[in-house]
PDB file of C-alpha atoms in Angstrom:
ATOM      1  CA  MET A 189     103.818 129.724  98.387  1.00 69.00           C
ATOM      2  CA  ASN A 190     106.341 128.396  95.844  1.00 76.00           C
ATOM      3  CA  LEU A 191     106.010 127.506  92.178  1.00 78.00           C
ATOM      4  CA  LEU A 192     106.279 123.751  92.735  1.00 79.00           C
ATOM      5  CA  LYS A 193     103.203 123.734  94.961  1.00 85.00           C
ATOM      6  CA  LEU A 194     101.294 125.719  92.357  1.00 87.00           C
ATOM      7  CA  ARG A 195     102.284 123.128  89.749  1.00 87.00           C
ATOM      8  CA  TYR A 196     100.959 120.381  92.008  1.00 89.00           C
ATOM      9  CA  PHE A 197      97.684 122.307  92.409  1.00 90.00           C
ATOM     10  CA  ILE A 198      97.310 122.647  88.637  1.00 89.00           C
ATOM     11  CA  ASP A 199      98.050 118.942  88.122  1.00 91.00           C
ATOM     12  CA  ILE A 200      95.359 117.999  90.672  1.00 91.00           C
ATOM     13  CA  ALA A 201      92.870 120.285  88.921  1.00 90.00           C
ATOM     14  CA  ASP A 202      93.739 118.960  85.462  1.00 91.00           C
ATOM     15  CA  ALA A 203      93.545 115.316  86.557  1.00 89.00           C
ATOM     16  CA  GLY A 204      90.562 115.739  88.888  1.00 89.00           C
ATOM     17  CA  SER A 205      92.352 113.387  91.254  1.00 88.00           C
ATOM     18  CA  ILE A 206      94.983 113.677  93.970  1.00 88.00           C
ATOM     19  CA  SER A 207      96.272 110.147  93.313  1.00 84.00           C
ATOM     20  CA  ALA A 208      96.678 110.779  89.566  1.00 85.00           C
ATOM     21  CA  ALA A 209      98.584 114.009  90.234  1.00 87.00           C
ATOM     22  CA  ALA A 210     100.796 112.175  92.739  1.00 83.00           C
ATOM     23  CA  ARG A 211     101.646 109.472  90.184  1.00 77.00           C
ATOM     24  CA  LYS A 212     102.501 112.093  87.561  1.00 79.00           C
ATOM     25  CA  ASN A 213     104.913 113.820  89.954  1.00 77.00           C
ATOM     26  CA  PHE A 214     106.418 110.648  91.453  1.00 72.00           C
ATOM     27  CA  ILE A 215     105.406 111.444  95.022  1.00 77.00           C
ATOM     28  CA  ALA A 216     103.238 109.625  97.552  1.00 75.00           C
ATOM     29  CA  GLN A 217      99.502 110.276  97.487  1.00 80.00           C
ATOM     30  CA  GLN A 218      99.589 111.347 101.136  1.00 78.00           C
ATOM     31  CA  SER A 219     102.297 113.917 100.340  1.00 80.00           C
ATOM     32  CA  MET A 220     100.212 115.356  97.501  1.00 86.00           C
ATOM     33  CA  SER A 221      97.146 115.477  99.754  1.00 86.00           C
ATOM     34  CA  SER A 222      99.151 117.266 102.465  1.00 86.00           C
ATOM     35  CA  THR A 223     100.435 119.772  99.887  1.00 87.00           C
ATOM     36  CA  LEU A 224      96.876 120.577  98.815  1.00 90.00           C
ATOM     37  CA  SER A 225      95.781 121.008 102.431  1.00 90.00           C
ATOM     38  CA  GLY A 226      98.744 123.348 102.981  1.00 90.00           C
ATOM     39  CA  ILE A 227      97.786 125.494  99.962  1.00 90.00           C
ATOM     40  CA  GLU A 228      94.186 125.743 101.174  1.00 90.00           C
ATOM     41  CA  GLU A 229      95.377 126.664 104.664  1.00 90.00           C
ATOM     42  CA  TYR A 230      97.774 129.263 103.246  1.00 90.00           C
ATOM     43  CA  TYR A 231      95.016 131.039 101.294  1.00 90.00           C
ATOM     44  CA  GLY A 232      92.279 130.322 103.836  1.00 90.00           C
ATOM     45  CA  VAL A 233      89.837 128.905 101.271  1.00 90.00           C
ATOM     46  CA  LYS A 234      88.657 125.562  99.930  1.00 92.00           C
ATOM     47  CA  LEU A 235      89.943 125.051  96.401  1.00 91.00           C
ATOM     48  CA  PHE A 236      88.072 121.868  95.479  1.00 91.00           C
ATOM     49  CA  VAL A 237      84.680 120.287  95.959  1.00 89.00           C
ATOM     50  CA  ARG A 238      85.541 116.798  97.250  1.00 86.00           C
ATOM     51  CA  SER A 239      83.677 114.857  94.566  1.00 85.00           C
ATOM     52  CA  THR A 240      84.750 112.266  91.991  1.00 81.00           C
ATOM     53  CA  PRO A 241      86.335 113.744  89.980  1.00 87.00           C
ATOM     54  CA  LEU A 242      87.404 116.737  92.071  1.00 88.00           C
ATOM     55  CA  ARG A 243      85.837 120.042  91.003  1.00 91.00           C
ATOM     56  CA  LEU A 244      87.280 123.508  91.498  1.00 92.00           C
ATOM     57  CA  THR A 245      85.434 125.932  93.753  1.00 92.00           C
ATOM     58  CA  GLU A 246      85.046 129.549  92.618  1.00 92.00           C
ATOM     59  CA  GLU A 247      88.165 130.435  94.626  1.00 92.00           C
ATOM     60  CA  GLY A 248      89.924 127.426  93.085  1.00 88.00           C
ATOM     61  CA  LYS A 249      89.048 128.604  89.565  1.00 91.00           C
ATOM     62  CA  ARG A 250      90.523 132.040  90.299  1.00 91.00           C
ATOM     63  CA  LEU A 251      93.742 130.545  91.689  1.00 90.00           C
ATOM     64  CA  TYR A 252      93.948 128.106  88.754  1.00 90.00           C
ATOM     65  CA  ALA A 253      93.775 130.918  86.183  1.00 89.00           C
ATOM     66  CA  THR A 254      96.343 132.998  88.079  1.00 89.00           C
ATOM     67  CA  ALA A 255      98.697 130.072  88.658  1.00 87.00           C
ATOM     68  CA  LYS A 256      98.573 129.062  84.979  1.00 87.00           C
ATOM     69  CA  GLU A 257      99.513 132.593  83.953  1.00 85.00           C
ATOM     70  CA  VAL A 258     102.342 132.858  86.497  1.00 84.00           C
ATOM     71  CA  LEU A 259     103.821 129.469  85.609  1.00 80.00           C
ATOM     72  CA  SER A 260     103.547 130.163  81.890  1.00 81.00           C
ATOM     73  CA  LEU A 261     105.544 133.362  82.346  1.00 80.00           C
ATOM     74  CA  MET A 262     108.162 131.599  84.492  1.00 74.00           C
ATOM     75  CA  ASP A 263     108.448 128.680  82.064  1.00 68.00           C
ATOM     76  CA  GLY A 264     108.993 131.115  79.222  1.00 71.00           C
ATOM     77  CA  PHE A 265     111.663 132.934  81.213  1.00 66.00           C
ATOM     78  CA  GLN A 266     113.414 129.666  82.086  1.00 63.00           C
ATOM     79  CA  ALA A 267     113.257 128.412  78.500  1.00 60.00           C
ATOM     80  CA  GLY A 268     114.991 131.567  77.339  1.00 59.00           C
ATOM     81  CA  LEU A 269     117.784 131.091  79.866  1.00 58.00           C
ATOM     82  CA  HIS A 270     118.303 127.381  79.494  1.00 53.00           C
ATOM     83  CA  ALA A 271     117.129 126.542  75.990  1.00 49.00           C
ATOM     84  CA  ALA A 272     120.223 124.439  75.309  1.00 51.00           C
ATOM     85  CA  GLU A 273     120.365 122.655  78.689  1.00 62.00           C
ATOM     86  CA  PRO A 274     118.996 119.092  78.888  1.00 75.00           C
ATOM     87  CA  PRO A 275     116.914 118.021  81.897  1.00 81.00           C
ATOM     88  CA  LEU A 276     118.454 116.189  84.840  1.00 83.00           C
ATOM     89  CA  ILE A 277     117.727 112.470  84.505  1.00 85.00           C
ATOM     90  CA  LEU A 278     117.149 110.768  87.876  1.00 85.00           C
ATOM     91  CA  GLY A 279     117.143 106.979  87.878  1.00 82.00           C
ATOM     92  CA  LEU A 280     115.144 104.945  90.400  1.00 81.00           C
ATOM     93  CA  ALA A 281     116.469 101.450  90.986  1.00 73.00           C
ATOM     94  CA  TYR A 282     112.945  99.991  90.939  1.00 64.00           C
ATOM     95  CA  ASN A 283     109.419 100.886  89.850  1.00 55.00           C
ATOM     96  CA  GLY A 284     108.394 102.842  92.928  1.00 62.00           C
ATOM     97  CA  THR A 285     108.656 106.323  94.363  1.00 70.00           C
ATOM     98  CA  PRO A 286     110.618 107.114  97.547  1.00 74.00           C
ATOM     99  CA  PRO A 287     108.108 109.069  99.660  1.00 69.00           C
ATOM    100  CA  PHE A 288     110.658 111.772 100.441  1.00 76.00           C
ATOM    101  CA  LEU A 289     111.509 112.466  96.783  1.00 80.00           C
ATOM    102  CA  GLY A 290     109.002 115.313  96.497  1.00 78.00           C
ATOM    103  CA  ASP A 291     110.433 116.958  99.629  1.00 80.00           C
ATOM    104  CA  LEU A 292     113.985 116.616  98.281  1.00 82.00           C
ATOM    105  CA  ILE A 293     113.060 118.201  94.934  1.00 81.00           C
ATOM    106  CA  ASP A 294     111.155 120.929  96.770  1.00 81.00           C
ATOM    107  CA  PHE A 295     114.256 121.608  98.904  1.00 82.00           C
ATOM    108  CA  ILE A 296     116.455 121.887  95.803  1.00 82.00           C
ATOM    109  CA  ASN A 297     113.996 124.215  94.075  1.00 79.00           C
ATOM    110  CA  SER A 298     113.888 126.488  97.124  1.00 78.00           C
ATOM    111  CA  ARG A 299     117.541 127.275  96.393  1.00 76.00           C
ATOM    112  CA  ARG A 300     117.115 127.877  92.664  1.00 73.00           C
ATOM    113  CA  ALA A 301     115.810 130.850  90.711  1.00 69.00           C
ATOM    114  CA  SER A 302     113.600 128.468  88.703  1.00 71.00           C
ATOM    115  CA  PRO A 303     112.306 124.913  89.247  1.00 75.00           C
ATOM    116  CA  LEU A 304     114.676 122.074  88.373  1.00 78.00           C
ATOM    117  CA  ASP A 305     113.839 120.418  85.053  1.00 80.00           C
ATOM    118  CA  ILE A 306     113.937 116.757  86.065  1.00 81.00           C
ATOM    119  CA  GLN A 307     112.894 113.499  84.409  1.00 82.00           C
ATOM    120  CA  ILE A 308     112.446 110.231  86.301  1.00 81.00           C
ATOM    121  CA  LYS A 309     113.443 106.818  84.903  1.00 81.00           C
ATOM    122  CA  THR A 310     112.395 103.709  86.822  1.00 76.00           C
ATOM    123  CA  ASN A 311     113.865 100.196  86.930  1.00 71.00           C
ATOM    124  CA  CYS A 312     117.408 101.486  86.441  1.00 71.00           C
ATOM    125  CA  ASP A 313     118.829  98.359  88.098  1.00 65.00           C
ATOM    126  CA  ASP A 314     117.201  96.291  85.347  1.00 61.00           C
ATOM    127  CA  PRO A 315     119.937  95.208  82.876  1.00 55.00           C
ATOM    128  CA  SER A 316     117.582  95.944  79.984  1.00 56.00           C
ATOM    129  CA  MET A 317     117.334  99.580  81.131  1.00 56.00           C
ATOM    130  CA  GLY A 318     121.053 100.067  81.754  1.00 57.00           C
ATOM    131  CA  LEU A 319     122.798 102.251  84.287  1.00 65.00           C
ATOM    132  CA  ASP A 320     123.961 104.794  81.714  1.00 71.00           C
ATOM    133  CA  SER A 321     120.526 106.329  81.234  1.00 74.00           C
ATOM    134  CA  ALA A 322     120.765 108.798  84.148  1.00 83.00           C
ATOM    135  CA  GLU A 323     123.286 111.030  85.928  1.00 84.00           C
ATOM    136  CA  VAL A 324     122.160 110.230  89.480  1.00 85.00           C
ATOM    137  CA  TYR A 325     120.242 107.284  90.943  1.00 85.00           C
ATOM    138  CA  ILE A 326     118.337 106.304  94.068  1.00 84.00           C
ATOM    139  CA  GLY A 327     118.470 102.697  95.225  1.00 79.00           C
ATOM    140  CA  MET A 328     119.343 100.249  97.986  1.00 75.00           C
ATOM    141  CA  SER A 329     122.606  98.721  96.767  1.00 72.00           C
ATOM    142  CA  PRO A 330     124.947 100.987  94.783  1.00 73.00           C
ATOM    143  CA  PRO A 331     127.028  98.926  92.327  1.00 73.00           C
ATOM    144  CA  GLU A 332     130.817  99.039  92.083  1.00 79.00           C
ATOM    145  CA  GLY A 333     132.294 102.185  90.598  1.00 82.00           C
ATOM    146  CA  PHE A 334     129.762 104.587  92.127  1.00 85.00           C
ATOM    147  CA  GLU A 335     130.017 107.266  94.797  1.00 85.00           C
ATOM    148  CA  ARG A 336     127.120 107.220  97.242  1.00 86.00           C
ATOM    149  CA  VAL A 337     125.245 109.440  99.704  1.00 87.00           C
ATOM    150  CA  LYS A 338     123.102 107.737 102.345  1.00 86.00           C
ATOM    151  CA  LEU A 339     119.571 109.159 102.223  1.00 84.00           C
ATOM    152  CA  LEU A 340     117.819 106.906 104.694  1.00 79.00           C
ATOM    153  CA  GLU A 341     118.647 104.391 107.417  1.00 80.00           C
ATOM    154  CA  ASP A 342     115.706 102.915 109.224  1.00 79.00           C
ATOM    155  CA  ARG A 343     114.144  99.851 110.824  1.00 81.00           C
ATOM    156  CA  MET A 344     111.534  97.702 109.085  1.00 81.00           C
ATOM    157  CA  ILE A 345     107.927  97.519 110.304  1.00 84.00           C
ATOM    158  CA  VAL A 346     104.641  95.940 109.209  1.00 88.00           C
ATOM    159  CA  VAL A 347     101.807  98.110 107.878  1.00 90.00           C
ATOM    160  CA  CYS A 348      98.332  96.601 107.873  1.00 91.00           C
ATOM    161  CA  ALA A 349      94.763  97.909 107.708  1.00 91.00           C
ATOM    162  CA  ARG A 350      92.970  97.357 111.025  1.00 92.00           C
ATOM    163  CA  SER A 351      90.028  95.899 109.104  1.00 93.00           C
ATOM    164  CA  LEU A 352      92.304  93.235 107.572  1.00 93.00           C
ATOM    165  CA  PHE A 353      93.890  92.430 110.944  1.00 92.00           C
ATOM    166  CA  ASP A 354      90.465  92.005 112.568  1.00 93.00           C
ATOM    167  CA  ARG A 355      89.202  89.916 109.656  1.00 93.00           C
ATOM    168  CA  VAL A 356      92.155  87.522 109.808  1.00 92.00           C
ATOM    169  CA  TYR A 357      92.380  87.104 113.590  1.00 91.00           C
ATOM    170  CA  GLY A 358      88.715  87.459 114.486  1.00 92.00           C
ATOM    171  CA  SER A 359      88.100  87.067 118.222  1.00 92.00           C
ATOM    172  CA  ARG A 360      91.878  86.768 118.771  1.00 91.00           C
ATOM    173  CA  ALA A 361      92.597  90.174 117.198  1.00 89.00           C
ATOM    174  CA  ALA A 362      92.846  92.183 120.435  1.00 90.00           C
ATOM    175  CA  ASP A 363      95.203  89.692 122.097  1.00 88.00           C
ATOM    176  CA  ARG A 364      97.342  89.299 118.973  1.00 86.00           C
ATOM    177  CA  LEU A 365      97.595  93.074 118.513  1.00 87.00           C
ATOM    178  CA  SER A 366      98.655  93.502 122.148  1.00 86.00           C
ATOM    179  CA  MET A 367     101.329  90.849 121.647  1.00 84.00           C
ATOM    180  CA  VAL A 368     102.634  92.492 118.461  1.00 81.00           C
ATOM    181  CA  GLU A 369     102.723  95.980 119.976  1.00 78.00           C
ATOM    182  CA  SER A 370     104.884  94.682 122.811  1.00 77.00           C
ATOM    183  CA  GLY A 371     107.322  93.206 120.259  1.00 75.00           C
ATOM    184  CA  CYS A 372     107.299  90.007 118.239  1.00 76.00           C
ATOM    185  CA  GLU A 373     108.962  88.195 115.349  1.00 81.00           C
ATOM    186  CA  LEU A 374     107.664  88.844 111.834  1.00 81.00           C
ATOM    187  CA  GLU A 375     107.003  85.132 111.337  1.00 82.00           C
ATOM    188  CA  GLN A 376     104.383  85.272 114.090  1.00 82.00           C
ATOM    189  CA  LEU A 377     102.187  87.235 111.667  1.00 85.00           C
ATOM    190  CA  HIS A 378     102.223  84.473 109.050  1.00 87.00           C
ATOM    191  CA  ASP A 379      98.393  84.338 109.086  1.00 89.00           C
ATOM    192  CA  LEU A 380      98.225  87.757 107.409  1.00 91.00           C
ATOM    193  CA  PRO A 381      98.363  87.981 103.600  1.00 92.00           C
ATOM    194  CA  PHE A 382     101.452  89.941 102.545  1.00 89.00           C
ATOM    195  CA  ALA A 383     102.604  91.713  99.392  1.00 86.00           C
ATOM    196  CA  ALA A 384     106.290  91.411  98.443  1.00 81.00           C
ATOM    197  CA  PHE A 385     107.300  94.084  95.960  1.00 73.00           C
ATOM    198  CA  THR A 386     111.034  94.138  95.239  1.00 67.00           C
ATOM    199  CA  PRO A 387     113.226  95.241  92.297  1.00 59.00           C
ATOM    200  CA  ASP A 388     113.716  91.683  91.038  1.00 59.00           C
ATOM    201  CA  ASN A 389     110.230  90.316  91.913  1.00 63.00           C
ATOM    202  CA  ARG A 390     111.775  87.896  94.397  1.00 69.00           C
ATOM    203  CA  ILE A 391     110.524  87.270  97.908  1.00 74.00           C
ATOM    204  CA  PRO A 392     113.091  88.685 100.377  1.00 75.00           C
ATOM    205  CA  PRO A 393     114.693  86.089 102.681  1.00 76.00           C
ATOM    206  CA  PHE A 394     113.182  87.638 105.818  1.00 77.00           C
ATOM    207  CA  MET A 395     109.675  87.158 104.328  1.00 80.00           C
ATOM    208  CA  GLN A 396     110.096  83.435 103.726  1.00 80.00           C
ATOM    209  CA  GLY A 397     107.383  81.488 105.531  1.00 81.00           C
ATOM    210  CA  LEU A 398     104.797  84.278 105.273  1.00 85.00           C
ATOM    211  CA  THR A 399     101.627  84.086 103.187  1.00 84.00           C
ATOM    212  CA  ILE A 400     102.496  86.006 100.003  1.00 86.00           C
ATOM    213  CA  THR A 401      99.407  86.924  97.985  1.00 85.00           C
ATOM    214  CA  ALA A 402     100.941  89.493  95.636  1.00 81.00           C
ATOM    215  CA  LYS A 403     104.399  90.294  94.335  1.00 77.00           C
ATOM    216  CA  GLY A 404     106.002  92.506  91.729  1.00 72.00           C
ATOM    217  CA  ASN A 405     108.401  95.425  91.401  1.00 65.00           C
ATOM    218  CA  SER A 406     106.145  98.434  92.109  1.00 67.00           C
ATOM    219  CA  SER A 407     106.101  99.762  95.650  1.00 71.00           C
ATOM    220  CA  ASP A 408     103.326 102.180  94.633  1.00 71.00           C
ATOM    221  CA  ILE A 409     101.042  99.215  93.886  1.00 78.00           C
ATOM    222  CA  SER A 410     101.822  97.584  97.227  1.00 80.00           C
ATOM    223  CA  THR A 411     100.950 100.848  99.005  1.00 81.00           C
ATOM    224  CA  SER A 412      97.601 100.975  97.203  1.00 82.00           C
ATOM    225  CA  LEU A 413      96.792  97.330  98.057  1.00 86.00           C
ATOM    226  CA  CYS A 414      97.691  97.917 101.693  1.00 88.00           C
ATOM    227  CA  LEU A 415      95.481 101.017 101.959  1.00 87.00           C
ATOM    228  CA  LYS A 416      92.570  99.025 100.517  1.00 89.00           C
ATOM    229  CA  GLY A 417      92.993  96.322 103.167  1.00 90.00           C
ATOM    230  CA  LYS A 418      94.022  93.647 100.660  1.00 91.00           C
ATOM    231  CA  CYS A 419      97.366  92.767 102.238  1.00 90.00           C
ATOM    232  CA  ALA A 420     100.037  93.772 104.736  1.00 89.00           C
ATOM    233  CA  ILE A 421     103.484  95.022 103.728  1.00 88.00           C
ATOM    234  CA  VAL A 422     106.928  95.241 105.349  1.00 86.00           C
ATOM    235  CA  VAL A 423     108.546  98.639 104.814  1.00 82.00           C
ATOM    236  CA  ALA A 424     110.973 101.094 106.372  1.00 80.00           C
ATOM    237  CA  GLU A 425     109.379 103.083 109.188  1.00 82.00           C
ATOM    238  CA  ASP A 426     110.028 106.423 107.447  1.00 79.00           C
ATOM    239  CA  TYR A 427     108.187 105.174 104.359  1.00 77.00           C
ATOM    240  CA  ALA A 428     105.312 103.962 106.514  1.00 80.00           C
ATOM    241  CA  ARG A 429     104.859 107.194 108.416  1.00 80.00           C
ATOM    242  CA  ARG A 430     104.987 109.292 105.236  1.00 74.00           C
ATOM    243  CA  ASP A 431     102.651 107.069 103.202  1.00 74.00           C
ATOM    244  CA  PHE A 432     100.270 105.924 105.930  1.00 79.00           C
ATOM    245  CA  GLY A 433     100.731 108.282 108.884  1.00 71.00           C
ATOM    246  CA  THR A 434      97.640 110.364 108.072  1.00 72.00           C
ATOM    247  CA  ALA A 435      95.517 107.506 106.735  1.00 77.00           C
ATOM    248  CA  SER A 436      92.734 106.328 109.037  1.00 84.00           C
ATOM    249  CA  GLY A 437      92.416 102.713 110.155  1.00 89.00           C
ATOM    250  CA  MET A 438      96.033 101.708 109.515  1.00 90.00           C
ATOM    251  CA  LEU A 439      98.265  99.791 111.950  1.00 89.00           C
ATOM    252  CA  LEU A 440     102.028 100.370 112.028  1.00 88.00           C
ATOM    253  CA  LEU A 441     103.386  97.332 113.846  1.00 85.00           C
ATOM    254  CA  PRO A 442     106.908  97.050 115.295  1.00 82.00           C
ATOM    255  CA  VAL A 443     108.346  93.620 114.532  1.00 80.00           C
ATOM    256  CA  SER A 444     111.716  91.943 114.316  1.00 80.00           C
ATOM    257  CA  THR A 445     112.430  90.966 110.714  1.00 74.00           C
ATOM    258  CA  GLY A 446     116.017  89.797 110.974  1.00 70.00           C
ATOM    259  CA  GLN A 447     116.805  92.760 108.708  1.00 61.00           C
ATOM    260  CA  GLU A 448     116.740  95.552 111.243  1.00 54.00           C
ATOM    261  CA  GLU A 449     118.371  98.180 109.054  1.00 67.00           C
ATOM    262  CA  PHE A 450     117.048  99.505 105.752  1.00 74.00           C
ATOM    263  CA  SER A 451     119.384 101.810 103.823  1.00 79.00           C
ATOM    264  CA  LEU A 452     118.681 103.867 100.715  1.00 81.00           C
ATOM    265  CA  TYR A 453     121.344 105.776  98.771  1.00 85.00           C
ATOM    266  CA  LEU A 454     121.773 108.448  96.163  1.00 86.00           C
ATOM    267  CA  TYR A 455     124.621 107.340  93.919  1.00 86.00           C
ATOM    268  CA  TYR A 456     126.495 108.507  90.839  1.00 86.00           C
ATOM    269  CA  ARG A 457     129.470 107.354  88.784  1.00 84.00           C
ATOM    270  CA  LYS A 458     132.977 108.083  90.021  1.00 81.00           C
ATOM    271  CA  ASN A 459     135.160 110.352  87.899  1.00 77.00           C
ATOM    272  CA  LYS A 460     132.283 111.349  85.626  1.00 80.00           C
ATOM    273  CA  LYS A 461     131.771 115.002  84.771  1.00 85.00           C
ATOM    274  CA  LEU A 462     128.343 115.953  86.117  1.00 84.00           C
ATOM    275  CA  SER A 463     126.010 118.723  85.050  1.00 82.00           C
ATOM    276  CA  THR A 464     125.391 121.721  87.295  1.00 82.00           C
ATOM    277  CA  GLU A 465     121.909 120.357  88.043  1.00 83.00           C
ATOM    278  CA  ALA A 466     123.294 116.969  89.085  1.00 84.00           C
ATOM    279  CA  ARG A 467     125.833 118.611  91.388  1.00 86.00           C
ATOM    280  CA  GLN A 468     123.079 120.710  92.962  1.00 84.00           C
ATOM    281  CA  PHE A 469     120.972 117.580  93.479  1.00 84.00           C
ATOM    282  CA  ILE A 470     123.849 115.736  95.165  1.00 84.00           C
ATOM    283  CA  ARG A 471     124.696 118.730  97.350  1.00 87.00           C
ATOM    284  CA  ALA A 472     121.077 119.030  98.492  1.00 84.00           C
ATOM    285  CA  ALA A 473     120.940 115.294  99.240  1.00 84.00           C
ATOM    286  CA  LYS A 474     124.019 115.597 101.459  1.00 85.00           C
ATOM    287  CA  GLU A 475     122.422 118.466 103.371  1.00 82.00           C
TER     288      GLU A 475
END
């Protein structure tokens, strides 16, 4: 059991909600839910009564009090060591959270004596935000003058709630699903309502001709709409399996989009002196 997982547990308890704790920590809801399940499995007890809001069990209350004391002591120790050190600023190129970000931070912290002090800034590709507000960034298209580390290369797939698929295709649903699972073009799913959430709010070229019912720049919102059966989305397979792999009633459909490869990078300015924390982050990303 590491300190980061205990922090997640405390955030869930304080918020009374897994989704709220996930948003606070910039990780996917499914990742936060899996972390909680792992903590409960580790200790062999149930920590929450699954109500709205979540309520701590007696065992959960005992762990909460202990975890608060442990983390308070560790935070005090870290503050004494690094009182003059600023946090690492990580820029995200759009208003959404890469589903692997929590795992990457967890990996970095496993190699440190104390958790990394990190702040997240979104929309760092937006000219109004500027690219000088962070030391390292995560995005799809690194600009000129930046070094880059490839974090993800994947194919694109469609994610859709089975209830939405059945509602749209009715009596044709079984045949259409069989056709899609054997391979088809994205445009053949034009009857489905789609969400297009991109950094610049534009509809990507490969989604032209589809029925777009929602758009914006927050991938977290598109994930929520998809889980509720409001729309389908086109995402990288790794994203889909992390965000939706444990959710019931979701279809992950292999399609040809004309954009077979999705790449995501960690990037940072060339010839810029980086903090120790930034260098550790980059080194962990490479590993």
